[in-house]
Coordinates of C-alpha atoms in Angstrom, one line a residue:
M185 CA -20.0 25.9 6.3
Q186 CA -17.7 28.4 7.8
H187 CA -14.6 27.0 9.0
P188 CA -12.6 28.1 11.9
G189 CA -9.1 29.1 11.2
T190 CA -6.1 27.1 12.4
P191 CA -2.9 28.4 13.6
A192 CA -1.5 27.8 10.3
G193 CA -4.1 30.4 8.7
L194 CA -5.9 27.5 6.7
P195 CA -9.4 26.2 6.9
P196 CA -9.1 22.8 8.6
P197 CA -9.7 20.7 5.3
D198 CA -7.0 22.6 3.7
F199 CA -4.6 22.4 6.5
L200 CA -5.2 18.4 6.6
L201 CA -4.6 18.1 2.9
Q202 CA -1.5 19.9 3.3
L203 CA -0.2 17.5 5.9
F204 CA -1.2 14.5 3.8
R205 CA 0.8 16.1 0.7
H206 CA 3.9 16.4 3.2
A207 CA 3.5 12.9 4.1
V208 CA 3.4 11.8 0.4
W209 CA 6.3 14.2 -0.6
R210 CA 8.4 12.4 2.0
A211 CA 7.7 9.2 0.5
Q212 CA 8.9 10.1 -3.0
P213 CA 11.8 7.6 -4.0
L214 CA 14.2 10.1 -5.0
H215 CA 14.4 11.4 -1.5
G216 CA 15.7 8.3 0.1
M217 CA 17.5 6.4 -2.6
A218 CA 21.0 7.9 -3.2
Q219 CA 22.3 6.9 0.3
H220 CA 21.8 3.2 -0.4
L221 CA 22.9 2.8 -4.1
P222 CA 25.9 0.4 -4.4
A223 CA 28.6 1.3 -6.7
P224 CA 28.4 0.2 -10.4
P225 CA 30.1 -3.3 -10.8
A226 CA 33.6 -3.2 -12.0
G227 CA 35.0 -4.6 -15.3
R228 CA 32.4 -6.5 -17.3
G229 CA 29.8 -6.8 -14.8
R230 CA 26.2 -5.8 -15.9
T231 CA 23.6 -3.9 -13.9
V232 CA 20.1 -5.4 -14.3
V233 CA 16.9 -3.7 -12.8
L234 CA 13.9 -5.8 -11.9
G235 CA 11.1 -4.6 -9.8
A236 CA 7.3 -4.2 -9.4
G237 CA 4.9 -2.0 -7.5
K238 CA 2.6 1.1 -7.4
A239 CA 5.9 3.2 -7.2
A240 CA 8.0 1.1 -9.5
G241 CA 7.7 3.6 -12.4
S242 CA 9.0 6.6 -10.1
M243 CA 11.6 4.3 -8.6
A244 CA 13.1 3.6 -12.1
Q245 CA 13.2 7.1 -12.8
A246 CA 15.0 8.1 -9.6
L247 CA 17.4 5.3 -10.3
E248 CA 18.2 6.6 -13.7
A249 CA 18.7 10.2 -12.5
L250 CA 21.1 8.7 -9.8
W251 CA 23.0 6.4 -11.5
P252 CA 26.3 7.2 -13.2
P253 CA 25.6 8.3 -16.8
H254 CA 28.2 6.4 -18.5
A255 CA 27.6 3.2 -16.2
P256 CA 25.4 0.5 -18.1
L257 CA 22.0 0.3 -16.7
S258 CA 19.1 -1.8 -18.3
G259 CA 16.0 -3.8 -17.0
L260 CA 12.3 -4.1 -16.5
V261 CA 9.8 -2.9 -13.8
A262 CA 5.9 -3.3 -13.6
T263 CA 3.6 -0.7 -12.2
R264 CA -0.2 -0.3 -12.0
Y265 CA -2.2 1.1 -14.9
G266 CA -1.8 5.0 -15.0
H267 CA 1.0 5.0 -12.4
V268 CA 3.9 5.9 -14.4
P269 CA 4.9 9.6 -13.6
P270 CA 5.8 12.0 -16.5
R271 CA 9.3 11.9 -17.4
P272 CA 11.5 14.8 -16.4
A273 CA 12.9 16.8 -19.3
G274 CA 16.3 15.6 -20.2
L275 CA 16.3 12.4 -18.4
A276 CA 17.1 9.2 -20.7
Q277 CA 15.2 6.2 -20.3
R278 CA 17.2 3.1 -19.7
I279 CA 14.7 1.1 -17.7
E280 CA 11.6 -0.3 -19.4
V281 CA 8.2 0.3 -17.5
V282 CA 5.3 -1.7 -18.1
E283 CA 1.9 -1.5 -16.8
A284 CA -0.5 -4.0 -15.4
A285 CA -3.7 -4.5 -13.3
H286 CA -4.0 -4.0 -9.6
P287 CA -5.3 -5.2 -7.1
V288 CA -6.4 -8.3 -9.4
P289 CA -3.7 -9.5 -11.6
D290 CA -3.8 -9.6 -15.2
A291 CA -2.2 -11.2 -18.4
A292 CA 0.3 -8.0 -18.6
G293 CA 1.4 -8.8 -15.1
L294 CA 2.0 -12.3 -15.8
N295 CA 3.8 -11.6 -19.0
A296 CA 6.0 -9.0 -17.2
A297 CA 6.8 -11.6 -14.3
E298 CA 8.0 -14.2 -17.0
R299 CA 10.0 -11.6 -18.8
M300 CA 11.7 -10.8 -15.3
L301 CA 12.5 -14.4 -14.7
A302 CA 13.9 -14.6 -17.9
L303 CA 16.3 -11.5 -17.4
A304 CA 17.5 -13.3 -14.3
Q305 CA 18.7 -16.1 -16.2
G306 CA 22.6 -16.3 -17.2
L307 CA 23.9 -13.7 -14.6
D308 CA 27.2 -14.4 -13.1
A309 CA 29.1 -13.4 -9.9
D310 CA 30.2 -10.1 -11.5
D311 CA 26.7 -9.0 -12.2
L312 CA 24.4 -6.6 -10.0
V313 CA 20.9 -6.7 -9.9
L314 CA 18.9 -3.8 -8.5
C315 CA 15.4 -4.9 -7.4
L316 CA 12.8 -1.9 -6.9
I317 CA 10.2 -3.2 -4.7
S318 CA 7.1 -1.3 -3.3
G319 CA 3.4 -2.2 -2.3
G320 CA 1.3 -3.6 -5.0
G321 CA 3.9 -5.6 -6.2
S322 CA 1.9 -8.9 -5.3
A323 CA -0.5 -8.4 -7.8
L324 CA 1.8 -6.9 -10.6
L325 CA 4.0 -9.9 -10.3
T326 CA 1.8 -12.9 -11.0
L327 CA 3.3 -16.0 -12.1
P328 CA 1.1 -19.0 -10.9
A329 CA 2.6 -22.0 -9.3
A330 CA 2.1 -25.3 -11.5
G331 CA -1.4 -26.5 -11.3
L332 CA -2.9 -23.0 -11.2
T333 CA -4.2 -20.8 -14.1
L334 CA -4.5 -17.0 -14.2
A335 CA -7.9 -17.3 -13.5
D336 CA -7.5 -19.4 -10.5
K337 CA -4.9 -16.7 -9.2
Q338 CA -7.6 -13.8 -10.1
R339 CA -10.3 -15.7 -8.3
I340 CA -8.1 -16.4 -5.1
N341 CA -6.9 -12.8 -5.0
R342 CA -10.6 -11.5 -5.2
A343 CA -11.5 -13.9 -2.4
L344 CA -8.5 -12.7 -0.2
L345 CA -9.2 -9.2 -1.0
D346 CA -12.8 -9.7 0.3
S347 CA -11.9 -11.7 3.4
G348 CA -10.7 -9.0 5.6
A349 CA -7.3 -11.1 6.0
A350 CA -4.3 -9.1 7.1
I351 CA -1.7 -8.3 4.4
G352 CA 0.8 -10.9 6.0
E353 CA -1.8 -13.6 5.7
M354 CA -2.6 -12.7 2.2
N355 CA 1.1 -12.4 1.2
C356 CA 1.7 -15.9 2.8
V357 CA -0.9 -17.4 0.4
R358 CA 0.4 -15.6 -2.6
K359 CA 4.0 -16.7 -1.8
H360 CA 3.2 -20.2 -1.9
L361 CA 1.0 -19.9 -5.0
S362 CA 3.6 -18.3 -7.2
R363 CA 6.8 -19.1 -8.9
I364 CA 8.5 -15.5 -8.3
K365 CA 7.3 -14.2 -4.8
G366 CA 8.7 -15.3 -1.5
G367 CA 12.6 -15.0 -2.5
R368 CA 12.2 -16.9 -5.7
L369 CA 13.0 -13.9 -7.7
A370 CA 16.3 -13.3 -6.2
A371 CA 17.1 -17.0 -6.0
A372 CA 16.5 -17.0 -9.8
C373 CA 19.3 -14.3 -10.2
H374 CA 22.1 -16.4 -8.4
P375 CA 25.0 -16.3 -8.5
A376 CA 24.7 -12.4 -8.9
R377 CA 24.9 -9.9 -6.3
V378 CA 21.1 -8.6 -5.4
V379 CA 20.5 -5.4 -3.6
T380 CA 16.9 -4.7 -3.1
L381 CA 15.6 -1.2 -2.7
A382 CA 12.0 -1.1 -1.0
I383 CA 9.3 1.3 -0.1
S384 CA 7.5 -0.2 2.7
D385 CA 3.7 -0.3 2.6
V386 CA 3.3 -2.9 5.5
P387 CA 2.9 -2.7 9.3
G388 CA 6.2 -3.5 10.8
D389 CA 8.3 -2.7 7.7
D390 CA 9.1 -6.5 7.0
P391 CA 10.7 -6.9 3.4
G392 CA 9.3 -10.3 3.5
V393 CA 5.9 -9.1 3.3
I394 CA 6.3 -6.1 0.8
A395 CA 5.0 -7.1 -2.3
S396 CA 5.2 -10.5 -1.0
G397 CA 8.9 -10.7 -0.6
P398 CA 10.0 -11.6 -4.2
T399 CA 13.8 -11.1 -3.2
V400 CA 14.0 -12.0 0.4
P401 CA 13.8 -15.6 2.1
D402 CA 10.5 -16.7 3.4
E403 CA 9.9 -17.7 7.0
T404 CA 6.3 -18.8 6.3
T405 CA 5.3 -22.2 5.2
C406 CA 3.0 -24.2 3.0
A407 CA 1.3 -25.2 6.3
D408 CA 0.9 -21.7 7.0
A409 CA -0.9 -21.3 3.9
L410 CA -3.2 -24.2 4.1
D411 CA -4.2 -23.0 7.5
I412 CA -4.9 -19.5 6.3
L413 CA -6.9 -20.9 3.3
A414 CA -9.0 -23.3 5.2
R415 CA -9.8 -20.6 7.8
L416 CA -10.9 -18.0 5.1
R417 CA -12.8 -20.9 3.2
I418 CA -11.0 -20.3 0.0
D419 CA -11.1 -23.0 -2.5
I420 CA -8.0 -24.1 -4.5
P421 CA -7.4 -27.1 -7.0
D422 CA -7.0 -30.3 -5.4
T423 CA -3.7 -30.8 -7.3
V424 CA -2.4 -27.6 -5.6
R425 CA -3.7 -28.4 -2.2
A426 CA -1.8 -31.6 -2.6
A427 CA 1.3 -30.0 -3.6
L428 CA 0.9 -27.6 -0.6
Q429 CA 0.4 -30.6 1.7
A430 CA 3.5 -32.4 0.4
G431 CA 5.5 -29.2 0.7
T432 CA 6.6 -29.2 -3.0
L433 CA 5.5 -25.3 -3.3
E434 CA 7.9 -24.4 -0.3
T435 CA 9.5 -21.1 -0.7
P436 CA 13.3 -20.5 -0.1
K437 CA 14.0 -20.1 3.6
P438 CA 16.6 -18.0 5.7
G439 CA 20.1 -19.5 5.5
D440 CA 19.6 -20.5 1.8
A441 CA 23.1 -20.0 0.4
R442 CA 21.7 -18.3 -2.7
F443 CA 21.0 -15.1 -0.7
A444 CA 24.5 -14.8 0.8
G445 CA 25.8 -11.2 0.2
H446 CA 22.3 -9.8 -0.7
Q447 CA 21.2 -6.5 0.8
V448 CA 17.9 -4.9 1.7
H449 CA 17.4 -1.1 2.0
L450 CA 14.1 0.7 2.9
I451 CA 14.1 4.1 1.2
A452 CA 10.7 5.1 2.4
T453 CA 8.6 4.0 5.2
P454 CA 5.2 4.8 6.7
Q455 CA 6.8 6.3 9.9
Q456 CA 8.8 8.6 8.0
S457 CA 5.9 10.0 6.3
L458 CA 3.9 10.4 9.6
Q459 CA 7.0 12.0 11.1
A460 CA 7.1 14.6 8.0
A461 CA 3.5 15.3 8.5
A462 CA 3.9 16.0 12.2
E463 CA 6.8 18.2 11.7
A464 CA 4.8 20.3 9.2
A465 CA 1.9 20.5 11.9
R466 CA 4.3 21.7 14.3
A467 CA 6.1 24.3 12.2
A468 CA 2.4 25.8 11.8
G469 CA 2.0 26.0 15.6
V470 CA -0.2 22.8 16.0
A471 CA 0.9 19.9 18.4
A472 CA 1.3 16.7 16.7
H473 CA 1.0 13.3 18.1
I474 CA 1.8 9.9 16.1
L475 CA -0.2 7.0 17.6
S476 CA 1.3 4.3 15.4
D477 CA 2.5 3.4 11.8
E478 CA 1.3 -0.2 12.6
I479 CA -2.4 -0.1 13.1
E480 CA -4.3 -2.9 11.6
G481 CA -8.0 -4.1 12.0
E482 CA -11.2 -3.5 10.4
S483 CA -11.2 -0.1 9.0
R484 CA -14.6 1.0 10.5
E485 CA -13.7 -0.4 14.0
V486 CA -10.5 1.6 13.8
G487 CA -12.3 4.6 12.8
K488 CA -14.5 4.1 16.0
V489 CA -11.5 3.9 18.2
H490 CA -10.1 7.2 16.9
A491 CA -13.2 9.0 17.4
A492 CA -13.4 8.0 20.9
L493 CA -9.8 9.4 21.3
A494 CA -10.8 12.9 19.4
R495 CA -13.8 13.1 21.6
A496 CA -11.9 12.8 24.6
V497 CA -9.4 15.4 23.4
A498 CA -12.1 17.6 22.3
R499 CA -14.2 17.3 25.5
H500 CA -11.7 16.8 28.5
G501 CA -8.3 17.9 27.0
Q502 CA -7.1 14.1 27.6
P503 CA -4.9 12.6 26.8
F504 CA -3.6 15.5 24.6
A505 CA -4.3 19.3 24.8
R506 CA -6.1 21.3 22.1
P507 CA -5.2 22.3 19.4
C508 CA -3.5 19.3 18.1
V509 CA -3.4 16.6 15.4
I510 CA -3.4 13.1 15.7
L511 CA -1.8 11.0 13.0
S512 CA -1.7 7.3 12.5
G513 CA -0.8 4.9 9.8
G514 CA -0.6 1.0 8.9
E515 CA -2.9 -1.2 6.7
T516 CA -6.6 -1.7 7.9
T517 CA -8.9 -4.1 6.1
V518 CA -12.5 -4.1 4.8
T519 CA -14.6 -7.2 4.9
V520 CA -17.0 -7.0 2.2
R521 CA -20.5 -7.5 3.6
P522 CA -23.1 -9.6 1.5
Q523 CA -25.6 -7.6 -0.3
Q524 CA -28.7 -7.2 1.9
Q525 CA -31.1 -6.9 -1.2
P526 CA -30.7 -9.3 -4.3
G527 CA -30.0 -7.5 -7.2
G528 CA -28.9 -4.4 -5.2
A529 CA -25.9 -2.1 -6.3
P530 CA -22.6 -3.1 -4.8
G531 CA -21.0 -0.6 -2.5
R532 CA -17.9 1.1 -3.7
G533 CA -14.9 2.3 -1.6
G534 CA -11.6 1.2 0.2
R535 CA -10.2 1.3 3.5
A536 CA -9.7 5.0 3.9
G537 CA -13.4 5.7 3.0
E538 CA -14.7 3.1 5.3
F539 CA -12.6 4.3 8.2
C540 CA -14.1 7.7 7.6
L541 CA -17.7 6.2 7.8
G542 CA -16.9 4.6 11.1
L543 CA -15.1 7.6 12.4
A544 CA -18.0 10.0 11.4
Q545 CA -20.8 7.6 12.8
A546 CA -18.8 7.5 16.2
L547 CA -18.0 11.2 16.2
Q548 CA -21.7 12.0 16.6
G549 CA -21.2 15.6 15.1
Q550 CA -18.5 16.5 17.8
P551 CA -17.7 20.0 17.4
G552 CA -14.2 20.8 16.7
V553 CA -12.9 17.8 15.0
W554 CA -12.1 17.3 11.5
A555 CA -10.3 14.4 9.6
L556 CA -8.8 13.0 6.5
A557 CA -8.0 9.5 5.6
A558 CA -6.4 8.7 2.6
D559 CA -4.2 6.0 0.9
T560 CA -0.6 7.3 0.1
D561 CA -0.6 5.8 -3.5
G562 CA -3.6 8.1 -4.3
I563 CA -6.1 5.5 -4.9
D564 CA -8.4 4.2 -2.0
G565 CA -9.5 0.6 -3.4
M566 CA -10.3 0.5 -7.0
L567 CA -11.9 4.0 -7.8
N568 CA -10.4 7.3 -8.3
N569 CA -10.2 8.8 -5.1
A570 CA -7.5 8.7 -2.4
G571 CA -9.9 8.9 0.4
A572 CA -12.2 11.2 2.2
R573 CA -12.9 13.9 4.8
V574 CA -14.9 14.1 7.7
A575 CA -16.1 17.4 9.4
P576 CA -18.4 18.3 12.4
D577 CA -21.2 18.7 10.0
T578 CA -20.9 15.8 8.1
L579 CA -23.8 13.8 9.4
A580 CA -26.1 16.7 9.4
R581 CA -25.1 17.5 5.6
A582 CA -25.9 13.8 5.1
A583 CA -29.2 13.6 6.7
A584 CA -30.3 16.9 4.7
L585 CA -29.7 14.7 1.5
G586 CA -31.4 11.7 2.9
L587 CA -28.3 9.9 3.5
R588 CA -28.2 7.3 6.3
I589 CA -24.6 6.4 7.3
G590 CA -25.6 3.0 8.9
D591 CA -26.8 2.1 5.2
H592 CA -23.6 3.0 3.5
L593 CA -21.6 0.8 6.1
D594 CA -23.9 -2.2 5.6
R595 CA -22.9 -2.0 2.0
N596 CA -19.4 -0.8 2.2
D597 CA -20.4 2.1 0.1
A598 CA -18.1 5.0 1.5
Y599 CA -17.5 6.4 -2.0
G600 CA -21.3 7.0 -2.5
Y601 CA -21.5 8.7 1.0
F602 CA -18.6 11.1 0.5
E603 CA -19.2 11.7 -3.3
A604 CA -22.5 13.0 -2.5
L605 CA -21.2 15.2 0.2
G606 CA -18.5 16.5 -2.0
D607 CA -15.9 15.2 0.6
L608 CA -13.7 12.7 -1.5
V609 CA -10.2 13.4 -1.6
I610 CA -9.0 13.2 -5.1
T611 CA -5.3 13.4 -6.0
G612 CA -4.4 11.0 -8.8
P613 CA -1.7 8.6 -8.5
T614 CA 1.0 9.9 -6.3
H615 CA 3.8 7.5 -7.7
T616 CA 4.6 6.1 -4.3
N617 CA 3.0 3.9 -1.7
V618 CA 3.6 3.9 2.2
N619 CA -0.1 3.0 2.8
D620 CA -2.7 4.5 5.0
F621 CA -2.6 7.9 6.2
R622 CA -5.0 9.2 8.8
V623 CA -5.0 12.8 10.5
L624 CA -7.6 14.3 12.9
L625 CA -7.5 17.8 13.7
I626 CA -8.9 19.0 17.2
L627 CA -9.4 22.7 17.6

């Protein structure tokens, strides 16, 4: 279709993609790490690096570039398969990076977690541990509690992902079914000093929720985990249920002396990325409004709310005047629907795509409204796209291809819908992760 120009001189889809790239750029670890690095230990103290997450590979490279070249540095981090960035020319590798599965853990993640706990053994008060933590670490650091197998953890993880549970609820369960999450990694490093450098992918930026908080004390309890499992109807082995009921799987709590002197620094957050995109829009002559970096809820329903707001702006100039962009972040959820037809092909897609389905359906082809939703790690769900785009003619083009948006919503098939339209956003891994990015342009 013919696109009207934006004040930036770009077609709307290109303008929105440019804003997404600004958001991702701001979340790269090299931009926020230097100001939070401690001095290397004096004397014979060692510096050991441990960590996990979708950004762990780029965080390790940023640390290698910033750490004094003659100061000892070694360690191990785990990232998702395919998420190790190309190594800059001349940058020596001092930190080992291993790859493992996400969002469902695998044996490689189990092995990495076991090795990290081993590296934490034998440290003393002169040593420094730098923990590099980012979203995705919950799956990448998998070390089942006593009574659980890796297969159990995989099954429980899949059930949590399909349940529509909020990230805090999922991570409460994960902490209590793990030997490394919920502060246990940092506790294992005692008496060494621990400094955590984290990239937030969670609403509210709570370090205890990012990657299930392996380096910070945990305020949730075994009882909380049991309540969540019961409400979501997720089965666990009887022995593990009994251990939760008895409190023997309890996590370290605030006030635990093993965390004395530890520090946590957020080097990139969702709000910072939204702000970077807003500033880029304003520099191009388009007013920008950030709704929130903490939006949660069912992706399709969040899409409907955004559509109502966009229609109000387009039709009535309220609450914002046109032209403008509306930005939001957070972590929405997708409750996977049962297959309507036995043997039917399962839907494909993630949170960003499902948001776009709900948005497009509710916009009803509203003229003058374009949108993009994408995950800042470059992967929406488990496929190769970061997200998708919506335009005023999305429904019309889909109808011409015989696609019914309601059918795709019924089977959670955002990928199939937007792939047929040529409206997937494909960036490849971005080597960072500050979660959902959504932007609407109203002209």
